[in-house]
mmCIF file of C-alpha atoms in Angstrom:
data_model
loop_
_atom_site.group_PDB
_atom_site.id
_atom_site.type_symbol
_atom_site.label_atom_id
_atom_site.label_comp_id
_atom_site.label_asym_id
_atom_site.label_seq_id
_atom_site.Cartn_x
_atom_site.Cartn_y
_atom_site.Cartn_z
ATOM 1 C CA UNK A 1 20.845 -1.188 14.125
ATOM 2 C CA UNK A 2 20.235 -4.274 13.402
ATOM 3 C CA UNK A 3 22.621 -7.206 12.373
ATOM 4 C CA UNK A 4 21.246 -9.565 10.123
ATOM 5 C CA UNK A 5 17.984 -7.167 6.759
ATOM 6 C CA UNK A 6 16.868 -8.480 3.940
ATOM 7 C CA UNK A 7 15.617 -6.784 1.289
ATOM 8 C CA UNK A 8 12.887 -8.196 -1.003
ATOM 9 C CA UNK A 9 12.494 -6.402 -3.887
ATOM 10 C CA UNK A 10 8.852 -7.452 -6.138
ATOM 11 C CA UNK A 11 9.281 -7.543 -10.371
ATOM 12 C CA UNK A 12 6.350 -8.920 -13.047
ATOM 13 C CA UNK A 13 7.562 -6.659 -15.945
ATOM 14 C CA UNK A 14 9.885 -6.191 -18.636
ATOM 15 C CA UNK A 15 9.203 -3.020 -19.154
ATOM 16 C CA UNK A 16 10.744 -1.999 -15.969
ATOM 17 C CA UNK A 17 14.041 -3.840 -16.621
ATOM 18 C CA UNK A 18 15.882 -1.009 -16.436
ATOM 19 C CA UNK A 19 14.230 0.357 -13.326
ATOM 20 C CA UNK A 20 15.306 -3.230 -11.976
ATOM 21 C CA UNK A 21 18.472 -3.027 -12.234
ATOM 22 C CA UNK A 22 18.801 0.443 -11.162
ATOM 23 C CA UNK A 23 16.536 -0.081 -8.040
ATOM 24 C CA UNK A 24 19.178 -3.768 -7.151
ATOM 25 C CA UNK A 25 22.397 -1.556 -7.891
ATOM 26 C CA UNK A 26 20.813 1.166 -5.294
ATOM 27 C CA UNK A 27 20.431 -1.936 -2.900
ATOM 28 C CA UNK A 28 24.328 -2.846 -3.125
ATOM 29 C CA UNK A 29 25.739 0.589 -2.659
ATOM 30 C CA UNK A 30 24.113 1.369 0.580
ATOM 31 C CA UNK A 31 26.520 2.242 3.476
ATOM 32 C CA UNK A 32 24.824 -0.417 5.286
ATOM 33 C CA UNK A 33 24.768 -3.796 3.714
ATOM 34 C CA UNK A 34 22.215 -5.873 3.433
ATOM 35 C CA UNK A 35 21.833 -9.915 4.675
ATOM 36 C CA UNK A 36 21.214 -10.949 1.019
ATOM 37 C CA UNK A 37 18.772 -9.184 -1.777
ATOM 38 C CA UNK A 38 16.069 -11.233 -3.204
ATOM 39 C CA UNK A 39 14.692 -10.939 -6.112
ATOM 40 C CA UNK A 40 10.678 -12.158 -6.893
ATOM 41 C CA UNK A 41 9.486 -11.982 -9.970
ATOM 42 C CA UNK A 42 5.613 -11.987 -10.421
ATOM 43 C CA UNK A 43 4.393 -15.252 -12.850
ATOM 44 C CA UNK A 44 6.698 -13.639 -15.762
ATOM 45 C CA UNK A 45 9.009 -16.674 -17.207
ATOM 46 C CA UNK A 46 11.151 -14.729 -19.993
ATOM 47 C CA UNK A 47 11.326 -11.732 -17.156
ATOM 48 C CA UNK A 48 12.660 -14.582 -14.542
ATOM 49 C CA UNK A 49 15.009 -16.511 -16.886
ATOM 50 C CA UNK A 50 16.490 -12.762 -18.150
ATOM 51 C CA UNK A 51 17.311 -12.034 -14.043
ATOM 52 C CA UNK A 52 18.972 -15.017 -13.144
ATOM 53 C CA UNK A 53 20.991 -14.636 -16.266
ATOM 54 C CA UNK A 54 22.020 -11.048 -16.047
ATOM 55 C CA UNK A 55 21.185 -9.420 -12.277
ATOM 56 C CA UNK A 56 24.509 -10.744 -10.275
ATOM 57 C CA UNK A 57 25.038 -11.278 -6.944
ATOM 58 C CA UNK A 58 21.582 -11.274 -5.886
ATOM 59 C CA UNK A 59 18.764 -14.601 -5.127
ATOM 60 C CA UNK A 60 16.488 -14.318 -7.961
ATOM 61 C CA UNK A 61 13.200 -16.570 -7.588
ATOM 62 C CA UNK A 62 9.206 -16.938 -8.297
ATOM 63 C CA UNK A 63 6.612 -16.360 -7.045
ATOM 64 C CA UNK A 64 5.128 -19.343 -6.761
ATOM 65 C CA UNK A 65 2.002 -18.368 -5.119
ATOM 66 C CA UNK A 66 -1.259 -16.490 -6.292
ATOM 67 C CA UNK A 67 -0.250 -13.620 -9.023
ATOM 68 C CA UNK A 68 0.101 -10.157 -7.731
ATOM 69 C CA UNK A 69 2.583 -8.050 -5.230
ATOM 70 C CA UNK A 70 1.252 -9.862 -2.202
ATOM 71 C CA UNK A 71 1.698 -13.285 -2.995
ATOM 72 C CA UNK A 72 5.113 -12.037 -4.658
ATOM 73 C CA UNK A 73 6.529 -10.602 -1.086
ATOM 74 C CA UNK A 74 4.828 -13.821 0.443
ATOM 75 C CA UNK A 75 7.415 -15.744 -1.671
ATOM 76 C CA UNK A 76 10.483 -13.102 -0.393
ATOM 77 C CA UNK A 77 9.682 -13.294 3.173
ATOM 78 C CA UNK A 78 9.603 -17.220 2.755
ATOM 79 C CA UNK A 79 13.020 -16.828 1.291
ATOM 80 C CA UNK A 80 14.817 -14.788 3.181
ATOM 81 C CA UNK A 81 17.031 -15.054 6.190
ATOM 82 C CA UNK A 82 17.185 -11.148 8.271
ATOM 83 C CA UNK A 83 15.191 -11.099 11.282
ATOM 84 C CA UNK A 84 13.904 -7.906 9.523
ATOM 85 C CA UNK A 85 13.045 -7.489 6.158
ATOM 86 C CA UNK A 86 12.329 -4.354 4.272
ATOM 87 C CA UNK A 87 10.945 -3.888 0.831
ATOM 88 C CA UNK A 88 11.961 -1.436 -2.131
ATOM 89 C CA UNK A 89 9.833 -1.573 -4.860
ATOM 90 C CA UNK A 90 11.567 -2.018 -8.752
ATOM 91 C CA UNK A 91 10.383 1.376 -9.779
ATOM 92 C CA UNK A 92 12.661 2.698 -6.725
ATOM 93 C CA UNK A 93 16.008 4.030 -6.107
ATOM 94 C CA UNK A 94 17.157 3.713 -1.996
ATOM 95 C CA UNK A 95 19.703 6.880 -1.349
ATOM 96 C CA UNK A 96 22.862 5.280 0.323
ATOM 97 C CA UNK A 97 22.063 6.074 4.172
ATOM 98 C CA UNK A 98 18.240 4.195 3.405
ATOM 99 C CA UNK A 99 19.344 0.451 5.141
ATOM 100 C CA UNK A 100 21.325 2.005 8.253
ATOM 101 C CA UNK A 101 18.134 4.420 8.400
ATOM 102 C CA UNK A 102 15.678 1.916 8.407
ATOM 103 C CA UNK A 103 17.287 -0.287 10.983
ATOM 104 C CA UNK A 104 18.052 1.819 13.362
ATOM 105 C CA UNK A 105 15.630 1.529 15.600
ATOM 106 C CA UNK A 106 15.304 -2.059 16.041
ATOM 107 C CA UNK A 107 17.196 -2.058 19.158
ATOM 108 C CA UNK A 108 14.165 -0.800 20.752
ATOM 109 C CA UNK A 109 11.779 -4.067 21.077
ATOM 110 C CA UNK A 110 8.606 -2.207 20.563
ATOM 111 C CA UNK A 111 9.501 -1.679 17.134
ATOM 112 C CA UNK A 112 7.859 -3.499 14.338
ATOM 113 C CA UNK A 113 8.569 -2.061 11.164
ATOM 114 C CA UNK A 114 9.396 1.509 10.370
ATOM 115 C CA UNK A 115 9.396 3.231 6.675
ATOM 116 C CA UNK A 116 10.178 6.499 4.964
ATOM 117 C CA UNK A 117 10.149 9.134 2.998
ATOM 118 C CA UNK A 118 9.031 8.555 -0.704
ATOM 119 C CA UNK A 119 9.950 11.483 -2.901
ATOM 120 C CA UNK A 120 8.308 11.261 -6.465
ATOM 121 C CA UNK A 121 10.531 11.494 -9.857
ATOM 122 C CA UNK A 122 8.374 12.702 -12.046
ATOM 123 C CA UNK A 123 9.442 11.890 -15.789
ATOM 124 C CA UNK A 124 7.751 14.507 -16.824
ATOM 125 C CA UNK A 125 7.424 17.842 -15.623
ATOM 126 C CA UNK A 126 4.736 17.283 -12.479
ATOM 127 C CA UNK A 127 1.099 18.585 -14.017
ATOM 128 C CA UNK A 128 0.578 21.344 -12.221
ATOM 129 C CA UNK A 129 -3.350 20.269 -10.941
ATOM 130 C CA UNK A 130 -1.308 17.761 -8.757
ATOM 131 C CA UNK A 131 -1.983 18.171 -5.309
ATOM 132 C CA UNK A 132 0.792 16.916 -3.028
ATOM 133 C CA UNK A 133 -1.577 15.687 0.157
ATOM 134 C CA UNK A 134 -2.234 13.064 -2.918
ATOM 135 C CA UNK A 135 1.071 11.585 -3.267
ATOM 136 C CA UNK A 136 -0.172 8.287 -2.467
ATOM 137 C CA UNK A 137 -1.961 8.203 -5.218
ATOM 138 C CA UNK A 138 1.474 7.216 -7.436
ATOM 139 C CA UNK A 139 3.240 5.586 -4.153
ATOM 140 C CA UNK A 140 4.828 8.451 -2.265
ATOM 141 C CA UNK A 141 5.373 10.361 1.211
ATOM 142 C CA UNK A 142 1.728 12.985 0.575
ATOM 143 C CA UNK A 143 1.620 16.514 2.191
ATOM 144 C CA UNK A 144 0.559 16.229 5.878
ATOM 145 C CA UNK A 145 2.850 13.408 6.892
ATOM 146 C CA UNK A 146 4.832 14.173 9.806
ATOM 147 C CA UNK A 147 8.153 16.144 9.945
ATOM 148 C CA UNK A 148 9.833 13.991 12.092
ATOM 149 C CA UNK A 149 10.414 9.943 13.616
ATOM 150 C CA UNK A 150 6.686 9.591 14.560
ATOM 151 C CA UNK A 151 4.322 6.616 15.258
ATOM 152 C CA UNK A 152 2.179 5.890 12.270
ATOM 153 C CA UNK A 153 0.016 3.062 11.835
ATOM 154 C CA UNK A 154 1.784 1.725 8.640
ATOM 155 C CA UNK A 155 4.809 2.510 6.514
ATOM 156 C CA UNK A 156 4.007 2.257 2.799
ATOM 157 C CA UNK A 157 5.266 -0.057 0.674
ATOM 158 C CA UNK A 158 7.933 1.632 -1.481
ATOM 159 C CA UNK A 159 9.866 2.063 1.690
ATOM 160 C CA UNK A 160 9.134 -0.388 4.225
ATOM 161 C CA UNK A 161 10.570 -2.889 7.008
ATOM 162 C CA UNK A 162 9.333 -5.258 9.365
ATOM 163 C CA UNK A 163 10.695 -7.593 11.450
ATOM 164 C CA UNK A 164 10.194 -11.445 10.887
ATOM 165 C CA UNK A 165 8.329 -12.136 13.849
ATOM 166 C CA UNK A 166 5.450 -10.330 12.605
ATOM 167 C CA UNK A 167 5.139 -13.437 9.425
ATOM 168 C CA UNK A 168 5.385 -15.789 12.277
ATOM 169 C CA UNK A 169 2.990 -15.094 14.506
ATOM 170 C CA UNK A 170 0.299 -13.045 12.724
ATOM 171 C CA UNK A 171 0.742 -14.918 8.942
ATOM 172 C CA UNK A 172 1.494 -12.966 5.672
ATOM 173 C CA UNK A 173 -0.236 -10.104 2.960
ATOM 174 C CA UNK A 174 -3.459 -11.209 1.912
ATOM 175 C CA UNK A 175 -3.361 -12.382 -1.810
ATOM 176 C CA UNK A 176 -7.301 -11.413 -2.252
ATOM 177 C CA UNK A 177 -5.595 -7.646 -1.195
ATOM 178 C CA UNK A 178 -3.366 -5.405 -3.390
ATOM 179 C CA UNK A 179 -1.617 -4.681 -6.490
ATOM 180 C CA UNK A 180 -1.278 -7.096 -9.623
ATOM 181 C CA UNK A 181 0.016 -6.354 -12.394
ATOM 182 C CA UNK A 182 -0.609 -2.739 -13.226
ATOM 183 C CA UNK A 183 -4.258 -2.615 -10.664
ATOM 184 C CA UNK A 184 -4.117 0.103 -8.507
ATOM 185 C CA UNK A 185 -5.323 -1.732 -5.681
ATOM 186 C CA UNK A 186 -3.099 -1.447 -2.321
ATOM 187 C CA UNK A 187 -3.466 -1.527 1.078
ATOM 188 C CA UNK A 188 -2.170 -4.915 2.049
ATOM 189 C CA UNK A 189 0.196 -3.700 3.747
ATOM 190 C CA UNK A 190 -2.385 -1.169 5.824
ATOM 191 C CA UNK A 191 -3.973 -4.712 6.902
ATOM 192 C CA UNK A 192 -1.391 -6.500 7.864
ATOM 193 C CA UNK A 193 0.047 -3.890 9.844
ATOM 194 C CA UNK A 194 -3.367 -3.688 11.627
ATOM 195 C CA UNK A 195 -3.055 -7.400 12.354
ATOM 196 C CA UNK A 196 0.181 -7.046 14.265
ATOM 197 C CA UNK A 197 -0.910 -3.721 16.313
ATOM 198 C CA UNK A 198 -3.900 -5.601 17.133
ATOM 199 C CA UNK A 199 -1.625 -8.812 18.217
ATOM 200 C CA UNK A 200 1.022 -6.915 19.942
ATOM 201 C CA UNK A 201 -0.815 -3.704 21.313
ATOM 202 C CA UNK A 202 2.347 -2.179 22.763
ATOM 203 C CA UNK A 203 4.096 -2.034 19.526
ATOM 204 C CA UNK A 204 4.570 0.397 17.421
ATOM 205 C CA UNK A 205 5.400 1.416 13.611
ATOM 206 C CA UNK A 206 8.040 4.329 12.955
ATOM 207 C CA UNK A 207 8.008 6.431 10.248
ATOM 208 C CA UNK A 208 11.612 7.510 9.807
ATOM 209 C CA UNK A 209 11.874 10.976 7.699
ATOM 210 C CA UNK A 210 15.558 10.468 6.837
ATOM 211 C CA UNK A 211 15.326 7.106 5.568
ATOM 212 C CA UNK A 212 14.577 8.560 1.603
ATOM 213 C CA UNK A 213 13.706 7.019 -1.694
ATOM 214 C CA UNK A 214 12.610 8.151 -4.258
ATOM 215 C CA UNK A 215 10.237 6.332 -6.985
ATOM 216 C CA UNK A 216 10.046 7.153 -10.721
ATOM 217 C CA UNK A 217 6.271 8.056 -11.175
ATOM 218 C CA UNK A 218 5.495 7.125 -15.488
ATOM 219 C CA UNK A 219 3.818 10.060 -17.732
ATOM 220 C CA UNK A 220 0.194 7.341 -17.547
ATOM 221 C CA UNK A 221 0.700 7.627 -13.689
ATOM 222 C CA UNK A 222 0.330 11.947 -13.846
ATOM 223 C CA UNK A 223 -2.882 11.463 -15.604
ATOM 224 C CA UNK A 224 -6.398 12.691 -14.601
ATOM 225 C CA UNK A 225 -7.289 9.313 -15.467
ATOM 226 C CA UNK A 226 -5.166 7.892 -13.090
ATOM 227 C CA UNK A 227 -5.433 9.879 -10.657
ATOM 228 C CA UNK A 228 -9.210 9.494 -10.431
ATOM 229 C CA UNK A 229 -8.791 5.118 -11.350
ATOM 230 C CA UNK A 230 -5.599 5.436 -8.109
ATOM 231 C CA UNK A 231 -8.901 7.033 -6.181
ATOM 232 C CA UNK A 232 -11.415 4.521 -6.835
ATOM 233 C CA UNK A 233 -9.498 1.800 -6.170
ATOM 234 C CA UNK A 234 -8.170 3.114 -2.641
ATOM 235 C CA UNK A 235 -11.602 3.368 -1.614
ATOM 236 C CA UNK A 236 -12.526 -0.797 -2.579
ATOM 237 C CA UNK A 237 -9.313 -1.691 -0.716
ATOM 238 C CA UNK A 238 -10.473 1.037 2.032
ATOM 239 C CA UNK A 239 -13.403 -1.472 2.463
ATOM 240 C CA UNK A 240 -12.011 -4.999 2.047
ATOM 241 C CA UNK A 241 -9.532 -3.855 4.675
ATOM 242 C CA UNK A 242 -12.418 -2.767 7.207
ATOM 243 C CA UNK A 243 -13.548 -6.172 6.704
ATOM 244 C CA UNK A 244 -11.037 -7.941 7.316
ATOM 245 C CA UNK A 245 -9.569 -5.215 10.526
ATOM 246 C CA UNK A 246 -12.968 -3.824 11.356
ATOM 247 C CA UNK A 247 -13.838 -0.007 10.547
ATOM 248 C CA UNK A 248 -12.558 1.703 14.103
ATOM 249 C CA UNK A 249 -8.383 0.531 12.702
ATOM 250 C CA UNK A 250 -8.599 0.794 9.537
ATOM 251 C CA UNK A 251 -10.087 4.201 9.015
ATOM 252 C CA UNK A 252 -8.267 6.269 12.425
ATOM 253 C CA UNK A 253 -5.637 7.712 9.823
ATOM 254 C CA UNK A 254 -8.159 8.509 7.006
ATOM 255 C CA UNK A 255 -10.782 10.128 9.583
ATOM 256 C CA UNK A 256 -7.523 12.630 10.504
ATOM 257 C CA UNK A 257 -6.225 13.462 6.392
ATOM 258 C CA UNK A 258 -10.165 14.095 5.784
ATOM 259 C CA UNK A 259 -10.933 16.177 9.272
ATOM 260 C CA UNK A 260 -7.858 17.920 8.887
ATOM 261 C CA UNK A 261 -5.350 17.643 5.502
ATOM 262 C CA UNK A 262 -7.979 17.786 3.129
ATOM 263 C CA UNK A 263 -9.559 20.866 3.904
ATOM 264 C CA UNK A 264 -6.195 22.700 4.764
ATOM 265 C CA UNK A 265 -5.079 22.147 1.207
ATOM 266 C CA UNK A 266 -8.572 23.348 -0.283
ATOM 267 C CA UNK A 267 -7.157 26.566 1.544
ATOM 268 C CA UNK A 268 -3.880 25.944 0.901
ATOM 269 C CA UNK A 269 -4.492 26.244 -3.387
ATOM 270 C CA UNK A 270 -7.310 28.556 -3.599
ATOM 271 C CA UNK A 271 -4.482 31.682 -1.372
ATOM 272 C CA UNK A 272 -2.357 30.435 -3.806
ATOM 273 C CA UNK A 273 -4.852 31.248 -6.640
ATOM 274 C CA UNK A 274 -6.097 34.350 -4.911
ATOM 275 C CA UNK A 275 -3.154 35.767 -3.360
ATOM 276 C CA UNK A 276 -0.040 34.570 -4.883
ATOM 277 C CA UNK A 277 -1.559 35.078 -8.735
ATOM 278 C CA UNK A 278 -1.420 31.406 -9.607
ATOM 279 C CA UNK A 279 -4.389 30.290 -10.639
ATOM 280 C CA UNK A 280 -3.595 26.992 -10.876
ATOM 281 C CA UNK A 281 -4.207 26.850 -7.473
ATOM 282 C CA UNK A 282 -7.738 27.339 -7.780
ATOM 283 C CA UNK A 283 -7.305 23.661 -10.102
ATOM 284 C CA UNK A 284 -5.467 22.362 -7.291
ATOM 285 C CA UNK A 285 -8.377 22.621 -4.852
ATOM 286 C CA UNK A 286 -10.676 21.258 -6.986
ATOM 287 C CA UNK A 287 -8.896 18.172 -7.566
ATOM 288 C CA UNK A 288 -8.875 17.264 -3.797
ATOM 289 C CA UNK A 289 -12.214 17.455 -3.677
ATOM 290 C CA UNK A 290 -12.784 15.605 -6.450
ATOM 291 C CA UNK A 291 -10.427 13.323 -5.038
ATOM 292 C CA UNK A 292 -12.179 12.890 -1.869
ATOM 293 C CA UNK A 293 -15.453 12.195 -3.456
ATOM 294 C CA UNK A 294 -14.168 9.445 -5.958
ATOM 295 C CA UNK A 295 -12.749 7.644 -2.733
ATOM 296 C CA UNK A 296 -15.624 7.988 -1.032
ATOM 297 C CA UNK A 297 -17.608 6.541 -3.673
ATOM 298 C CA UNK A 298 -14.934 3.492 -4.139
ATOM 299 C CA UNK A 299 -14.923 2.602 -0.700
ATOM 300 C CA UNK A 300 -19.225 2.768 -0.758
ATOM 301 C CA UNK A 301 -18.973 0.274 -3.578
ATOM 302 C CA UNK A 302 -17.064 -1.741 -2.170
ATOM 303 C CA UNK A 303 -19.452 -1.809 1.204
ATOM 304 C CA UNK A 304 -22.355 -2.452 -0.851
ATOM 305 C CA UNK A 305 -20.731 -5.381 -2.680
ATOM 306 C CA UNK A 306 -19.817 -6.907 0.447
ATOM 307 C CA UNK A 307 -23.013 -6.579 1.724
ATOM 308 C CA UNK A 308 -24.163 -8.043 -1.052
ATOM 309 C CA UNK A 309 -21.950 -11.354 -1.336
ATOM 310 C CA UNK A 310 -22.582 -11.387 2.375
ATOM 311 C CA UNK A 311 -26.260 -11.539 2.561
ATOM 312 C CA UNK A 312 -27.886 -15.025 3.384
ATOM 313 C CA UNK A 313 -29.276 -16.539 -0.052
ATOM 314 C CA UNK A 314 -33.353 -16.940 -0.127
ATOM 315 C CA UNK A 315 -34.671 -20.555 0.440
ATOM 316 C CA UNK A 316 -36.541 -21.877 -2.804
ATOM 317 C CA UNK A 317 -40.007 -21.698 -2.723
ATOM 318 C CA UNK A 318 -41.727 -25.179 -1.249
ATOM 319 C CA UNK A 319 -45.417 -25.287 -1.817
ATOM 320 C CA UNK A 320 -45.323 -28.861 -1.113
ATOM 321 C CA UNK A 321 -44.040 -27.476 2.736
ATOM 322 C CA UNK A 322 -46.636 -24.433 2.564
ATOM 323 C CA UNK A 323 -49.370 -27.293 1.879
ATOM 324 C CA UNK A 324 -48.214 -29.429 5.139
ATOM 325 C CA UNK A 325 -48.047 -25.831 7.498
ATOM 326 C CA UNK A 326 -50.908 -25.100 9.291
ATOM 327 C CA UNK A 327 -51.242 -21.317 8.197
ATOM 328 C CA UNK A 328 -52.491 -20.001 11.809
ATOM 329 C CA UNK A 329 -49.573 -22.343 13.163
ATOM 330 C CA UNK A 330 -47.394 -18.853 13.828
ATOM 331 C CA UNK A 331 -50.153 -17.411 15.241
ATOM 332 C CA UNK A 332 -50.906 -19.674 17.735
ATOM 333 C CA UNK A 333 -47.257 -19.448 18.632
ATOM 334 C CA UNK A 334 -47.275 -16.135 19.112
#
């Protein structure tokens, strides 16, 4: 187990002030105490001043990089002194043994980072149509994730720890990927972890189910509109990741998810409706199909946008050059 671990919590809105206070309190109550807690305020002067005055026993700093979660995390990393840096969302609550469980595998030299279980805390009852296979939409562990300690491509950002060496050797989170305010764009941790794995092919990222945090799900995030928006944005994000680290590494997990987990979810929903008299099973099965289609559409649009942006610009038509050029020269040179 590492002896010095820094915890970084990023916040951007005063609307989540009470959540931030509770998130910090959950870290202070850990059975394994962190070296430090760093709260990074993302371009909100009023929230920064309030946090500096009222959040006691932590380091409160401002995001001096580009606005957004990636920039805020990078500022937290720059300020952190620990050999391992753990990240917790400002609307999440860590269970008392979270840091103990997160940090216990760092005695193994090839472990680059760890993550754990993220359980949704619904502001209201969970929508009956919402399939667990799509819990990633609300930043939580989805059905199909392993139940035992397992090697993964990347942890989910709400419950994640990484060795400092990653940032020293392969760089920080990309500011052109990641959430800005409430915009549901993500995958910055995916891109960073793939980049680290490409640098250290023998390295591992581990999923540790016993490292548990609870993640609040607001009423707005439990709506159909947010579900579709988040799926579409995920597709756009994945297209961005493929541009930076390649298709093979960026979509390996998604292929398994699409070929096994989602079909199993559709079958489960239909069985629930037919054999358990739960007609909402049909809705969940349908939502899985729609979610896949919308995410794929976002991915295709993202690729198309990239191809257009990267297309070579046509040179302006120059009549003078045309008159000077022998129209038969190209044929004569064949």
